[in-house]
Amino acid sequence: MNAVPLFSVFYLSSTVWIYAVTGALIHRLPENVSAYDKNVKPGSLTEVSISLYINRISGVDENKEEISIDAFLQVTWEDPRLVPDDPSGTMTKEYMELTPTEQMTVWVPDLYIRQLREMKVMTLFEEISKLRLYKNSTLVLTKGATIIFKCDMDFVLYPLDVQRCPVDFSSYKYSVREMRFRWKNDNGLTFPKDFGDGFFRLPKYVVSFYTEQNPQTIHYGEDNHSSARLEITLSREVKSYLLENYLPSTLFVSMSWGSFVVVPEIVPGRMVLLVTTLLSLITMFDTVRNNSPDALELKCLEVWLISCTLFVFFALMEYFIVLFGIRYDKHWRVATKAHHVQVAPPVQIQSTLSLSPNTVETPMNSSHAPQRENGLESTGLKVTGTNKVQPQEADSSKVSSIGNLSGNFQTTQHVTSVMTRRRFRNVADVALMYAGSQRGRLDQISLIIFPLSFLIFTIAYWTMYISESNHRKKM
């Protein structure tokens, strides 16, 4: 018995609700709303204005090359087919808020953000979104969202790099002949009062925004599309890098120069200073490389740290040369001098010459070196009993001349080689004595050359990279 009245109450309330919604929709929109097609854009050329209220910057991910912002995106366009229907004049405002049900029946631009990675509409009790219809047929759609943009970053100049990220708001379906996007004239880009003068400071970056007022056109698909471009510029804070990396590395290099004033014989003190400084720079380089973003080439900071490491390494090599010179001066050169001072024992040469009246012949069938016979070396001559020396045959004379020429050539080569070695040894003696002896001046010269070379390198380094960074800022 109670089921029928309860069903009647539910049916009656549903009918009233449907009638109220339908009546409100008919009352708020024109009479021919049934002929309205939300899939057809208004007119042949539609002007769409974009405005952005940036609430804050959520973060910058260098590894993923992403920028995240919390903003309110506002899209404005005109649709002459929609006019608020208010015959009784009960509208107290210049606009009326369309309900979510009404929003589903209205055409909206097919907004496409080419660099968009993700967009999350903010939700508290409901989506932070609204659509207003003004009396002049202007519609304004506003959505609060967290927007993540993809930015192509280049870290070759790290930490002097400047990242420029263009963001294009356009249509993915309509070409430039059918739809045009532009920034709103009065307040295209707005910020909170505590935001700063068009820029926002992060722990590592200074982020600034700029809207391109000139019409932009991008090409994708099969046609050109109009675009409203937003430029996001990321300038890195260099002060922290100067204090954390550049200053300590410069101090390490300067400490290595102190080894030039340490007495070379104090090997542990000088070696510990240089090796400790070298290992500290290597550790700093490894830390920077692991914590900095990846790049296709050596980054600006890595070039600096590698150069500082090489300066300390060359100072260590200089000390090795000094130690080698000291060892040579104390041991090898002293031993060489002692060897040359020794006097060779006297040598007595005695020879006797006895010639018999008989003929003495030297055998010609041997090709060995001249042999000694009766105290004389055979010279390829024949001594007769009549005390006449007669030449042997012509062939043996030619062979003897060729042998003499070959011997002379080999002797000349030997002498030249000995002279070259002696010259090189004299130069090495002078160089090593100049470097490592007690009178050596290599440390004194290094104490001037190393700081001067590092100063020249520092000037060239900062001049080149700062000019390149400024050039990229102006692009």
Coordinates of N, CA and C in Angstrom, one line a residue, residues 219-448:
H219 N 54.1 24.7 -38.4 CA 53.6 23.8 -39.4 C 53.7 22.4 -38.8
Y220 N 52.6 21.7 -38.8 CA 52.5 20.3 -38.5 C 51.3 19.7 -39.2
G221 N 51.3 18.5 -39.4 CA 50.3 17.9 -40.2 C 50.4 18.2 -41.7
E222 N 49.4 18.8 -42.3 CA 49.4 19.1 -43.7 C 49.3 20.6 -43.9
D223 N 49.2 21.4 -42.9 CA 49.0 22.8 -43.1 C 49.6 23.6 -42.0
N224 N 49.6 25.0 -42.2 CA 50.1 25.9 -41.2 C 49.0 26.2 -40.2
H225 N 49.5 26.4 -39.0 CA 48.5 26.7 -37.9 C 49.0 28.0 -37.1
S226 N 48.0 28.8 -36.8 CA 48.3 30.0 -36.0 C 48.6 29.6 -34.6
S227 N 49.5 30.4 -34.0 CA 50.0 30.1 -32.6 C 50.2 31.4 -31.8
A228 N 49.8 31.3 -30.5 CA 50.2 32.3 -29.5 C 51.3 31.8 -28.7
R229 N 52.5 32.4 -28.8 CA 53.7 31.8 -28.3 C 54.1 32.5 -27.0
L230 N 54.4 31.6 -26.0 CA 54.9 32.1 -24.7 C 56.4 31.6 -24.6
E231 N 57.3 32.6 -24.2 CA 58.7 32.3 -24.1 C 59.0 32.2 -22.6
I232 N 59.6 31.1 -22.2 CA 60.0 30.8 -20.8 C 61.5 30.8 -20.8
T233 N 62.2 31.7 -20.1 CA 63.6 31.8 -20.0 C 64.1 31.4 -18.6
L234 N 65.0 30.4 -18.6 CA 65.6 29.9 -17.4 C 67.1 30.4 -17.3
S235 N 67.4 31.3 -16.4 CA 68.8 31.8 -16.2 C 69.2 31.2 -14.9
R236 N 70.4 30.5 -14.9 CA 70.9 29.9 -13.7 C 71.5 30.8 -12.8
E237 N 71.4 30.6 -11.5 CA 72.1 31.4 -10.5 C 73.5 30.9 -10.4
V238 N 74.5 31.8 -10.7 CA 75.9 31.4 -10.8 C 76.6 31.5 -9.5
K239 N 76.0 32.3 -8.6 CA 76.8 32.6 -7.3 C 77.1 31.3 -6.5
S240 N 76.1 30.5 -6.4 CA 76.3 29.2 -5.7 C 77.4 28.4 -6.3
Y241 N 77.5 28.3 -7.6 CA 78.5 27.6 -8.3 C 79.9 28.2 -8.1
L242 N 79.9 29.5 -8.1 CA 81.2 30.2 -7.8 C 81.8 29.8 -6.5
L243 N 80.9 29.7 -5.5 CA 81.3 29.5 -4.1 C 81.6 28.0 -3.9
E244 N 80.8 27.1 -4.6 CA 80.9 25.7 -4.3 C 82.0 25.0 -5.2
N245 N 82.2 25.5 -6.4 CA 83.1 24.8 -7.3 C 84.3 25.6 -7.8
Y246 N 84.0 26.8 -8.3 CA 85.1 27.6 -8.9 C 86.1 28.1 -7.8
L247 N 85.6 28.6 -6.7 CA 86.6 29.1 -5.7 C 87.4 28.0 -5.1
P248 N 86.8 26.8 -4.6 CA 87.7 25.8 -4.1 C 88.7 25.2 -5.1
S249 N 88.3 25.0 -6.3 CA 89.3 24.5 -7.3 C 90.4 25.5 -7.6
T250 N 90.1 26.8 -7.6 CA 91.1 27.8 -7.8 C 92.1 27.8 -6.6
L251 N 91.6 27.6 -5.4 CA 92.4 27.5 -4.2 C 93.3 26.3 -4.2
F252 N 92.8 25.2 -4.7 CA 93.6 24.0 -4.8 C 94.8 24.2 -5.8
V253 N 94.5 24.8 -6.9 CA 95.6 25.1 -7.9 C 96.6 26.0 -7.3
S254 N 96.2 27.0 -6.6 CA 97.1 28.0 -5.9 C 97.9 27.3 -4.9
M255 N 97.3 26.3 -4.1 CA 98.1 25.6 -3.1 C 99.2 24.7 -3.8
S256 N 98.9 24.2 -5.0 CA 100.0 23.4 -5.6 C 101.2 24.2 -6.0
W257 N 101.0 25.5 -6.2 CA 102.2 26.4 -6.5 C 103.1 26.5 -5.2
G258 N 102.5 26.3 -4.0 CA 103.4 26.3 -2.8 C 104.4 25.2 -2.8
S259 N 104.2 24.2 -3.6 CA 105.3 23.1 -3.6 C 106.6 23.6 -4.3
F260 N 106.5 24.7 -5.1 CA 107.7 25.2 -5.7 C 108.7 25.8 -4.7
V261 N 108.2 26.2 -3.6 CA 109.1 26.9 -2.6 C 109.5 25.9 -1.5
V262 N 109.0 24.7 -1.6 CA 109.4 23.6 -0.6 C 110.8 23.1 -1.1
V263 N 111.7 22.8 -0.2 CA 113.0 22.2 -0.6 C 112.8 20.9 -1.3
P264 N 113.3 20.6 -2.4 CA 113.1 19.4 -3.1 C 113.4 18.1 -2.4
E265 N 114.4 18.2 -1.5 CA 114.9 17.1 -0.7 C 113.8 16.6 0.3
I266 N 112.9 17.5 0.7 CA 111.8 17.1 1.6 C 110.7 16.4 0.7
V267 N 110.9 15.2 0.4 CA 110.0 14.5 -0.5 C 108.6 14.3 0.1
P268 N 108.5 13.8 1.3 CA 107.1 13.5 1.9 C 106.2 14.8 1.9
G269 N 106.8 15.9 2.4 CA 106.0 17.1 2.5 C 105.5 17.6 1.1
R270 N 106.4 17.7 0.2 CA 106.0 18.2 -1.2 C 105.1 17.2 -1.9
M271 N 105.4 15.9 -1.8 CA 104.6 14.9 -2.4 C 103.2 14.8 -1.9
V272 N 103.0 14.9 -0.6 CA 101.7 14.9 0.1 C 100.9 16.1 -0.4
L273 N 101.5 17.3 -0.4 CA 100.8 18.5 -0.9 C 100.2 18.3 -2.3
L274 N 101.0 17.8 -3.2 CA 100.6 17.7 -4.6 C 99.6 16.6 -4.8
V275 N 99.9 15.4 -4.2 CA 99.0 14.3 -4.4 C 97.6 14.6 -3.8
T276 N 97.6 15.1 -2.6 CA 96.3 15.4 -1.9 C 95.5 16.4 -2.7
T277 N 96.2 17.5 -3.2 CA 95.5 18.4 -4.1 C 94.9 17.8 -5.3
L278 N 95.7 16.9 -5.9 CA 95.2 16.3 -7.2 C 94.0 15.4 -6.9
L279 N 94.1 14.6 -5.8 CA 92.9 13.7 -5.5 C 91.7 14.5 -5.1
S280 N 91.9 15.7 -4.5 CA 90.7 16.5 -4.1 C 90.0 17.0 -5.4
L281 N 90.8 17.4 -6.4 CA 90.2 17.9 -7.6 C 89.5 16.8 -8.4
I282 N 90.1 15.6 -8.4 CA 89.5 14.5 -9.1 C 88.1 14.1 -8.4
T283 N 88.1 14.1 -7.1 CA 86.9 13.9 -6.4 C 85.8 14.9 -6.7
M284 N 86.2 16.2 -6.7 CA 85.3 17.3 -7.0 C 84.7 17.1 -8.5
F285 N 85.6 16.7 -9.4 CA 85.1 16.5 -10.8 C 84.1 15.4 -10.8
D286 N 84.4 14.3 -10.1 CA 83.5 13.2 -10.1 C 82.1 13.5 -9.5
T287 N 82.1 14.3 -8.5 CA 80.9 14.8 -7.8 C 80.1 15.6 -8.7
V288 N 80.7 16.6 -9.4 CA 80.0 17.5 -10.3 C 79.4 16.7 -11.5
R289 N 80.2 15.8 -12.0 CA 79.7 15.0 -13.2 C 78.5 14.1 -12.8
N290 N 78.4 13.6 -11.6 CA 77.3 12.8 -11.2 C 76.1 13.6 -10.9
N291 N 76.3 14.8 -10.4 CA 75.1 15.6 -9.9 C 74.6 16.6 -10.9
S292 N 75.3 16.8 -12.0 CA 74.9 17.8 -13.0 C 74.2 17.1 -14.1
P293 N 73.4 17.8 -14.9 CA 72.6 17.2 -16.0 C 73.5 16.7 -17.1
D294 N 73.0 15.8 -17.9 CA 73.8 15.2 -18.9 C 73.9 16.1 -20.1
A295 N 75.0 16.0 -20.9 CA 75.2 16.8 -22.1 C 75.9 16.0 -23.1
L296 N 75.8 16.4 -24.4 CA 76.5 15.7 -25.4 C 78.0 16.0 -25.4
E297 N 78.4 17.1 -24.9 CA 79.8 17.5 -24.9 C 80.2 17.8 -23.4
L298 N 81.5 18.1 -23.3 CA 82.0 18.5 -21.9 C 81.3 19.8 -21.5
K299 N 80.8 19.9 -20.3 CA 80.2 21.1 -19.9 C 81.2 22.1 -19.4
C300 N 80.7 23.3 -19.3 CA 81.6 24.5 -19.0 C 82.4 24.2 -17.7
L301 N 81.7 23.8 -16.7 CA 82.3 23.5 -15.4 C 83.2 22.3 -15.4
E302 N 82.9 21.3 -16.2 CA 83.8 20.2 -16.4 C 85.1 20.6 -17.0
V303 N 85.1 21.5 -18.0 CA 86.3 22.0 -18.6 C 87.2 22.7 -17.6
W304 N 86.5 23.5 -16.7 CA 87.3 24.2 -15.7 C 88.0 23.2 -14.8
L305 N 87.3 22.2 -14.3 CA 87.8 21.3 -13.3 C 88.9 20.4 -13.9
I306 N 88.7 20.0 -15.2 CA 89.8 19.2 -15.9 C 91.0 20.0 -16.0
S307 N 90.9 21.3 -16.4 CA 92.0 22.2 -16.6 C 92.8 22.4 -15.2
C308 N 92.0 22.6 -14.1 CA 92.7 22.7 -12.8 C 93.4 21.4 -12.4
T309 N 92.8 20.3 -12.7 CA 93.5 19.0 -12.5 C 94.8 18.9 -13.3
L310 N 94.8 19.3 -14.5 CA 96.0 19.2 -15.3 C 97.1 20.2 -14.8
F311 N 96.7 21.3 -14.3 CA 97.7 22.2 -13.7 C 98.4 21.6 -12.5
V312 N 97.6 21.0 -11.7 CA 98.2 20.3 -10.5 C 99.1 19.1 -11.0
F313 N 98.6 18.4 -12.0 CA 99.3 17.2 -12.5 C 100.7 17.7 -13.1
F314 N 100.7 18.7 -13.8 CA 101.9 19.3 -14.4 C 102.9 19.7 -13.3
A315 N 102.4 20.2 -12.2 CA 103.2 20.6 -11.1 C 103.8 19.3 -10.5
L316 N 103.1 18.2 -10.4 CA 103.6 17.0 -9.9 C 104.7 16.4 -10.9
M317 N 104.5 16.5 -12.2 CA 105.5 16.1 -13.2 C 106.7 17.0 -13.0
E318 N 106.6 18.2 -12.8 CA 107.7 19.1 -12.6 C 108.6 18.6 -11.4
Y319 N 107.9 18.2 -10.3 CA 108.7 17.7 -9.2 C 109.4 16.4 -9.5
F320 N 108.8 15.6 -10.3 CA 109.5 14.3 -10.7 C 110.8 14.7 -11.5
I321 N 110.7 15.7 -12.4 CA 111.9 16.1 -13.1 C 112.9 16.6 -12.2
V322 N 112.5 17.4 -11.2 CA 113.5 17.9 -10.2 C 114.1 16.7 -9.4
L323 N 113.4 15.8 -9.0 CA 113.9 14.6 -8.3 C 114.9 13.8 -9.1
F324 N 114.5 13.6 -10.4 CA 115.4 12.9 -11.3 C 116.7 13.7 -11.5
G325 N 116.6 15.0 -11.6 CA 117.8 15.8 -11.7 C 118.7 15.7 -10.5
I326 N 118.1 15.7 -9.3 CA 118.9 15.6 -8.1 C 119.6 14.3 -8.0
R327 N 118.9 13.2 -8.4 CA 119.5 11.9 -8.4 C 120.7 11.8 -9.4
Y328 N 120.5 12.4 -10.5 CA 121.5 12.4 -11.5 C 122.7 13.2 -11.1
D329 N 122.4 14.3 -10.5 CA 123.5 15.2 -10.1 C 124.3 14.6 -8.9
K330 N 123.7 13.9 -8.0 CA 124.4 13.3 -6.9 C 125.1 12.0 -7.1
H331 N 124.6 11.2 -8.0 CA 125.1 9.9 -8.2 C 125.8 9.7 -9.6
W332 N 124.9 9.8 -10.6 CA 125.4 9.4 -12.0 C 126.5 10.4 -12.5
R333 N 126.2 11.7 -12.3 CA 127.2 12.6 -12.9 C 128.5 12.6 -12.1
V334 N 128.4 12.4 -10.7 CA 129.6 12.4 -9.9 C 130.4 11.1 -10.3
A335 N 129.7 10.0 -10.5 CA 130.4 8.8 -10.9 C 131.1 8.9 -12.2
T336 N 130.4 9.6 -13.1 CA 131.0 9.8 -14.5 C 132.3 10.7 -14.4
K337 N 132.2 11.8 -13.6 CA 133.4 12.6 -13.4 C 134.6 11.8 -12.8
A338 N 134.3 11.0 -11.8 CA 135.4 10.2 -11.2 C 136.0 9.2 -12.2
H339 N 135.2 8.7 -13.1 CA 135.7 7.8 -14.1 C 136.6 8.5 -15.1
H340 N 136.3 9.7 -15.5 CA 137.1 10.4 -16.4 C 138.4 11.0 -15.8
V341 N 138.4 11.2 -14.5 CA 139.6 11.7 -13.8 C 140.6 10.7 -13.7
Q342 N 140.3 9.4 -13.7 CA 141.3 8.3 -13.5 C 142.2 8.3 -14.8
V343 N 143.6 8.1 -14.5 CA 144.6 8.1 -15.6 C 144.8 6.7 -16.0
A344 N 144.8 6.5 -17.3 CA 145.0 5.1 -17.8 C 146.5 4.7 -17.7
P345 N 146.8 3.4 -17.4 CA 148.2 2.9 -17.2 C 149.0 3.1 -18.5
P346 N 150.3 3.4 -18.4 CA 151.1 3.5 -19.6 C 151.2 2.3 -20.4
V347 N 151.3 2.5 -21.7 CA 151.3 1.3 -22.6 C 152.6 1.4 -23.4
Q348 N 153.4 0.4 -23.4 CA 154.7 0.4 -24.2 C 154.5 -0.5 -25.4
I349 N 154.9 0.0 -26.5 CA 154.8 -0.7 -27.8 C 156.2 -0.9 -28.3
Q350 N 156.6 -2.2 -28.5 CA 157.8 -2.5 -29.0 C 157.7 -3.3 -30.3
S351 N 158.5 -3.1 -31.2 CA 158.4 -3.8 -32.5 C 159.8 -4.0 -33.0
T352 N 160.0 -5.1 -33.5 CA 161.3 -5.5 -34.1 C 161.1 -5.8 -35.6
L353 N 162.1 -5.4 -36.3 CA 162.0 -5.6 -37.7 C 163.3 -6.4 -38.2
S354 N 163.1 -7.6 -38.6 CA 164.2 -8.4 -39.1 C 163.8 -8.9 -40.5
L355 N 164.6 -8.6 -41.4 CA 164.4 -9.0 -42.8 C 165.5 -10.0 -43.2
S356 N 165.2 -11.0 -43.7 CA 166.2 -12.0 -44.2 C 166.4 -11.7 -45.7
P357 N 167.5 -12.1 -46.1 CA 167.8 -11.8 -47.5 C 166.8 -12.6 -48.4
N358 N 166.2 -13.6 -47.8 CA 165.3 -14.3 -48.7 C 164.0 -13.6 -48.8
T359 N 163.3 -14.0 -49.8 CA 162.0 -13.3 -50.1 C 161.0 -13.8 -49.1
V360 N 160.2 -12.8 -48.5 CA 159.1 -13.1 -47.6 C 157.8 -12.8 -48.3
E361 N 157.0 -13.8 -48.4 CA 155.7 -13.7 -49.1 C 154.6 -13.8 -48.1
T362 N 153.6 -13.0 -48.3 CA 152.4 -13.1 -47.5 C 151.4 -13.8 -48.2
P363 N 150.7 -14.7 -47.5 CA 149.7 -15.5 -48.2 C 148.6 -14.6 -48.7
M364 N 148.1 -14.9 -49.9 CA 147.0 -14.1 -50.5 C 145.7 -14.8 -50.5
N365 N 145.8 -16.0 -50.1 CA 144.5 -16.8 -50.2 C 143.7 -16.6 -49.0
S366 N 144.0 -15.7 -48.1 CA 143.2 -15.4 -46.9 C 142.6 -14.1 -47.0
S367 N 141.3 -14.0 -46.6 CA 140.6 -12.7 -46.6 C 140.4 -12.1 -45.3
H368 N 141.2 -12.6 -44.3 CA 141.1 -12.1 -42.9 C 141.8 -10.8 -42.8
A369 N 141.8 -10.2 -41.6 CA 142.5 -8.9 -41.3 C 144.0 -9.2 -41.5
P370 N 144.8 -8.1 -41.6 CA 146.3 -8.3 -41.8 C 146.9 -9.0 -40.6
Q371 N 147.8 -9.9 -40.9 CA 148.4 -10.8 -39.9 C 149.8 -10.2 -39.7
R372 N 150.3 -10.5 -38.4 CA 151.6 -10.1 -38.0 C 152.6 -11.2 -38.3
E373 N 153.7 -10.9 -39.0 CA 154.7 -11.9 -39.3 C 156.1 -11.3 -39.1
N374 N 156.9 -11.8 -38.1 CA 158.2 -11.3 -37.8 C 158.1 -9.9 -37.2
G375 N 157.0 -9.6 -36.5 CA 156.9 -8.3 -35.9 C 156.4 -7.3 -36.8
L376 N 156.0 -7.6 -38.1 CA 155.4 -6.7 -39.0 C 154.0 -7.2 -39.5
E377 N 153.1 -6.2 -39.7 CA 151.8 -6.5 -40.2 C 152.0 -6.7 -41.7
S378 N 151.5 -7.7 -42.3 CA 151.5 -7.9 -43.7 C 150.7 -6.9 -44.4
T379 N 151.2 -6.2 -45.3 CA 150.5 -5.1 -46.0 C 150.1 -5.4 -47.4
G380 N 150.2 -6.7 -47.7 CA 149.8 -7.0 -49.1 C 151.0 -6.7 -50.1
L381 N 152.2 -6.6 -49.6 CA 153.4 -6.3 -50.4 C 154.3 -7.5 -50.4
K382 N 155.2 -7.6 -51.4 CA 156.2 -8.6 -51.5 C 157.5 -8.0 -51.4
V383 N 158.3 -8.6 -50.4 CA 159.7 -8.1 -50.2 C 160.6 -9.1 -50.7
T384 N 161.5 -8.7 -51.7 CA 162.4 -9.6 -52.4 C 163.8 -9.5 -51.7
G385 N 164.6 -10.4 -52.1 CA 166.0 -10.4 -51.6 C 166.8 -9.3 -52.1
T386 N 166.4 -8.7 -53.1 CA 167.2 -7.6 -53.6 C 166.8 -6.2 -53.0
N387 N 166.0 -6.3 -51.9 CA 165.5 -5.1 -51.2 C 164.6 -4.3 -52.1
K388 N 163.8 -4.9 -52.9 CA 162.9 -4.2 -53.7 C 161.4 -4.7 -53.3
V389 N 160.6 -3.7 -53.2 CA 159.2 -4.0 -52.9 C 158.4 -3.9 -54.1
Q390 N 157.8 -5.0 -54.5 CA 157.0 -5.1 -55.7 C 155.6 -5.3 -55.4
P391 N 154.7 -4.6 -56.1 CA 153.2 -4.8 -55.8 C 152.8 -6.2 -56.3
Q392 N 151.8 -6.7 -55.6 CA 151.2 -7.9 -56.0 C 150.3 -7.7 -57.2
E393 N 149.5 -8.7 -57.5 CA 148.6 -8.6 -58.7 C 147.6 -7.5 -58.5
A394 N 147.0 -7.1 -59.6 CA 146.0 -6.0 -59.6 C 144.7 -6.3 -58.9
D395 N 144.3 -7.6 -58.9 CA 143.0 -7.9 -58.3 C 143.2 -7.8 -56.8
S396 N 144.3 -8.3 -56.2 CA 144.4 -8.2 -54.8 C 144.5 -6.7 -54.3
S397 N 145.1 -5.9 -55.2 CA 145.2 -4.5 -54.8 C 143.8 -3.8 -54.8
K398 N 142.9 -4.1 -55.7 CA 141.6 -3.6 -55.7 C 140.8 -4.0 -54.5
V399 N 140.9 -5.3 -54.1 CA 140.2 -5.8 -53.0 C 140.6 -5.1 -51.7
S400 N 142.0 -4.9 -51.6 CA 142.5 -4.2 -50.4 C 142.0 -2.7 -50.4
S401 N 141.9 -2.0 -51.5 CA 141.4 -0.6 -51.5 C 139.9 -0.6 -51.1
I402 N 139.1 -1.5 -51.6 CA 137.7 -1.5 -51.2 C 137.5 -1.8 -49.8
G403 N 138.3 -2.7 -49.2 CA 138.3 -3.0 -47.8 C 138.6 -1.8 -47.0
N404 N 139.6 -1.0 -47.4 CA 140.0 0.2 -46.7 C 138.9 1.2 -46.7
L405 N 138.3 1.4 -47.9 CA 137.2 2.4 -48.0 C 136.0 2.0 -47.1
S406 N 135.7 0.7 -47.1 CA 134.6 0.3 -46.2 C 134.9 0.5 -44.8
G407 N 136.1 0.2 -44.4 CA 136.5 0.4 -43.0 C 136.5 1.9 -42.6
N408 N 136.9 2.8 -43.6 CA 136.9 4.2 -43.3 C 135.4 4.7 -43.1
F409 N 134.5 4.2 -43.9 CA 133.1 4.6 -43.8 C 132.5 4.2 -42.5
Q410 N 132.8 2.9 -42.1 CA 132.3 2.4 -40.8 C 132.9 3.2 -39.7
T411 N 134.1 3.6 -39.8 CA 134.8 4.4 -38.8 C 134.1 5.8 -38.7
T412 N 133.8 6.4 -39.8 CA 133.1 7.7 -39.8 C 131.8 7.6 -39.2
Q413 N 131.0 6.6 -39.5 CA 129.7 6.4 -38.9 C 129.8 6.3 -37.4
H414 N 130.8 5.5 -37.0 CA 131.0 5.3 -35.5 C 131.3 6.6 -34.8
V415 N 132.2 7.3 -35.5 CA 132.6 8.6 -34.9 C 131.4 9.6 -34.8
T416 N 130.6 9.6 -35.9 CA 129.4 10.5 -35.9 C 128.4 10.1 -34.8
S417 N 128.2 8.8 -34.6 CA 127.3 8.3 -33.6 C 127.8 8.7 -32.2
V418 N 129.1 8.5 -32.0 CA 129.7 8.8 -30.7 C 129.6 10.3 -30.4
M419 N 129.8 11.2 -31.4 CA 129.7 12.6 -31.3 C 128.3 13.0 -31.0
T420 N 127.3 12.4 -31.7 CA 125.9 12.7 -31.4 C 125.5 12.4 -30.0
R421 N 125.9 11.2 -29.5 CA 125.6 10.8 -28.2 C 126.2 11.7 -27.2
R422 N 127.5 12.1 -27.5 CA 128.1 13.0 -26.5 C 127.4 14.4 -26.5
R423 N 127.0 14.9 -27.6 CA 126.2 16.2 -27.6 C 124.9 16.0 -26.8
F424 N 124.2 15.0 -27.1 CA 122.9 14.7 -26.4 C 123.2 14.6 -24.9
R425 N 124.3 13.9 -24.5 CA 124.6 13.7 -23.1 C 125.0 15.1 -22.5
N426 N 125.7 15.9 -23.2 CA 126.1 17.2 -22.7 C 124.9 18.1 -22.5
V427 N 123.9 18.0 -23.5 CA 122.7 18.8 -23.3 C 121.9 18.3 -22.1
A428 N 121.8 16.9 -22.0 CA 121.1 16.4 -20.8 C 121.7 16.7 -19.5
D429 N 123.1 16.7 -19.5 CA 123.8 17.1 -18.3 C 123.5 18.5 -17.9
V430 N 123.5 19.4 -18.9 CA 123.2 20.8 -18.6 C 121.8 21.0 -18.1
A431 N 120.8 20.3 -18.8 CA 119.4 20.4 -18.5 C 119.1 19.8 -17.1
L432 N 119.6 18.6 -16.8 CA 119.4 18.0 -15.5 C 120.1 18.8 -14.4
M433 N 121.3 19.3 -14.7 CA 121.9 20.1 -13.7 C 121.2 21.4 -13.4
Y434 N 120.6 21.9 -14.5 CA 119.8 23.2 -14.4 C 118.5 22.9 -13.6
A435 N 118.0 21.7 -13.8 CA 116.7 21.4 -13.1 C 116.8 20.9 -11.7
G436 N 117.8 19.9 -11.5 CA 117.7 19.2 -10.3 C 118.9 19.4 -9.3
S437 N 119.9 20.1 -9.8 CA 121.1 20.2 -8.8 C 120.8 21.3 -7.8
Q438 N 121.7 21.5 -6.9 CA 121.5 22.5 -5.9 C 121.5 23.9 -6.6
R439 N 122.1 24.1 -7.7 CA 122.1 25.3 -8.4 C 120.9 25.5 -9.4
G440 N 120.1 24.4 -9.5 CA 119.0 24.4 -10.5 C 117.9 25.5 -10.2
R441 N 117.3 26.0 -11.3 CA 116.3 27.1 -11.2 C 115.0 26.7 -11.8
L442 N 114.7 25.4 -11.9 CA 113.4 25.0 -12.5 C 112.3 25.4 -11.6
D443 N 112.4 25.2 -10.3 CA 111.4 25.6 -9.4 C 111.1 27.1 -9.4
Q444 N 112.2 27.9 -9.6 CA 112.0 29.3 -9.6 C 111.3 29.7 -10.9
I445 N 111.6 29.1 -12.0 CA 110.9 29.4 -13.2 C 109.5 28.9 -13.2
S446 N 109.2 27.7 -12.6 CA 107.9 27.2 -12.5 C 107.0 28.1 -11.6
L447 N 107.6 28.7 -10.6 CA 106.9 29.6 -9.7 C 106.4 30.8 -10.4
I448 N 106.9 31.1 -11.6 CA 106.5 32.3 -12.4 C 105.6 31.8 -13.5

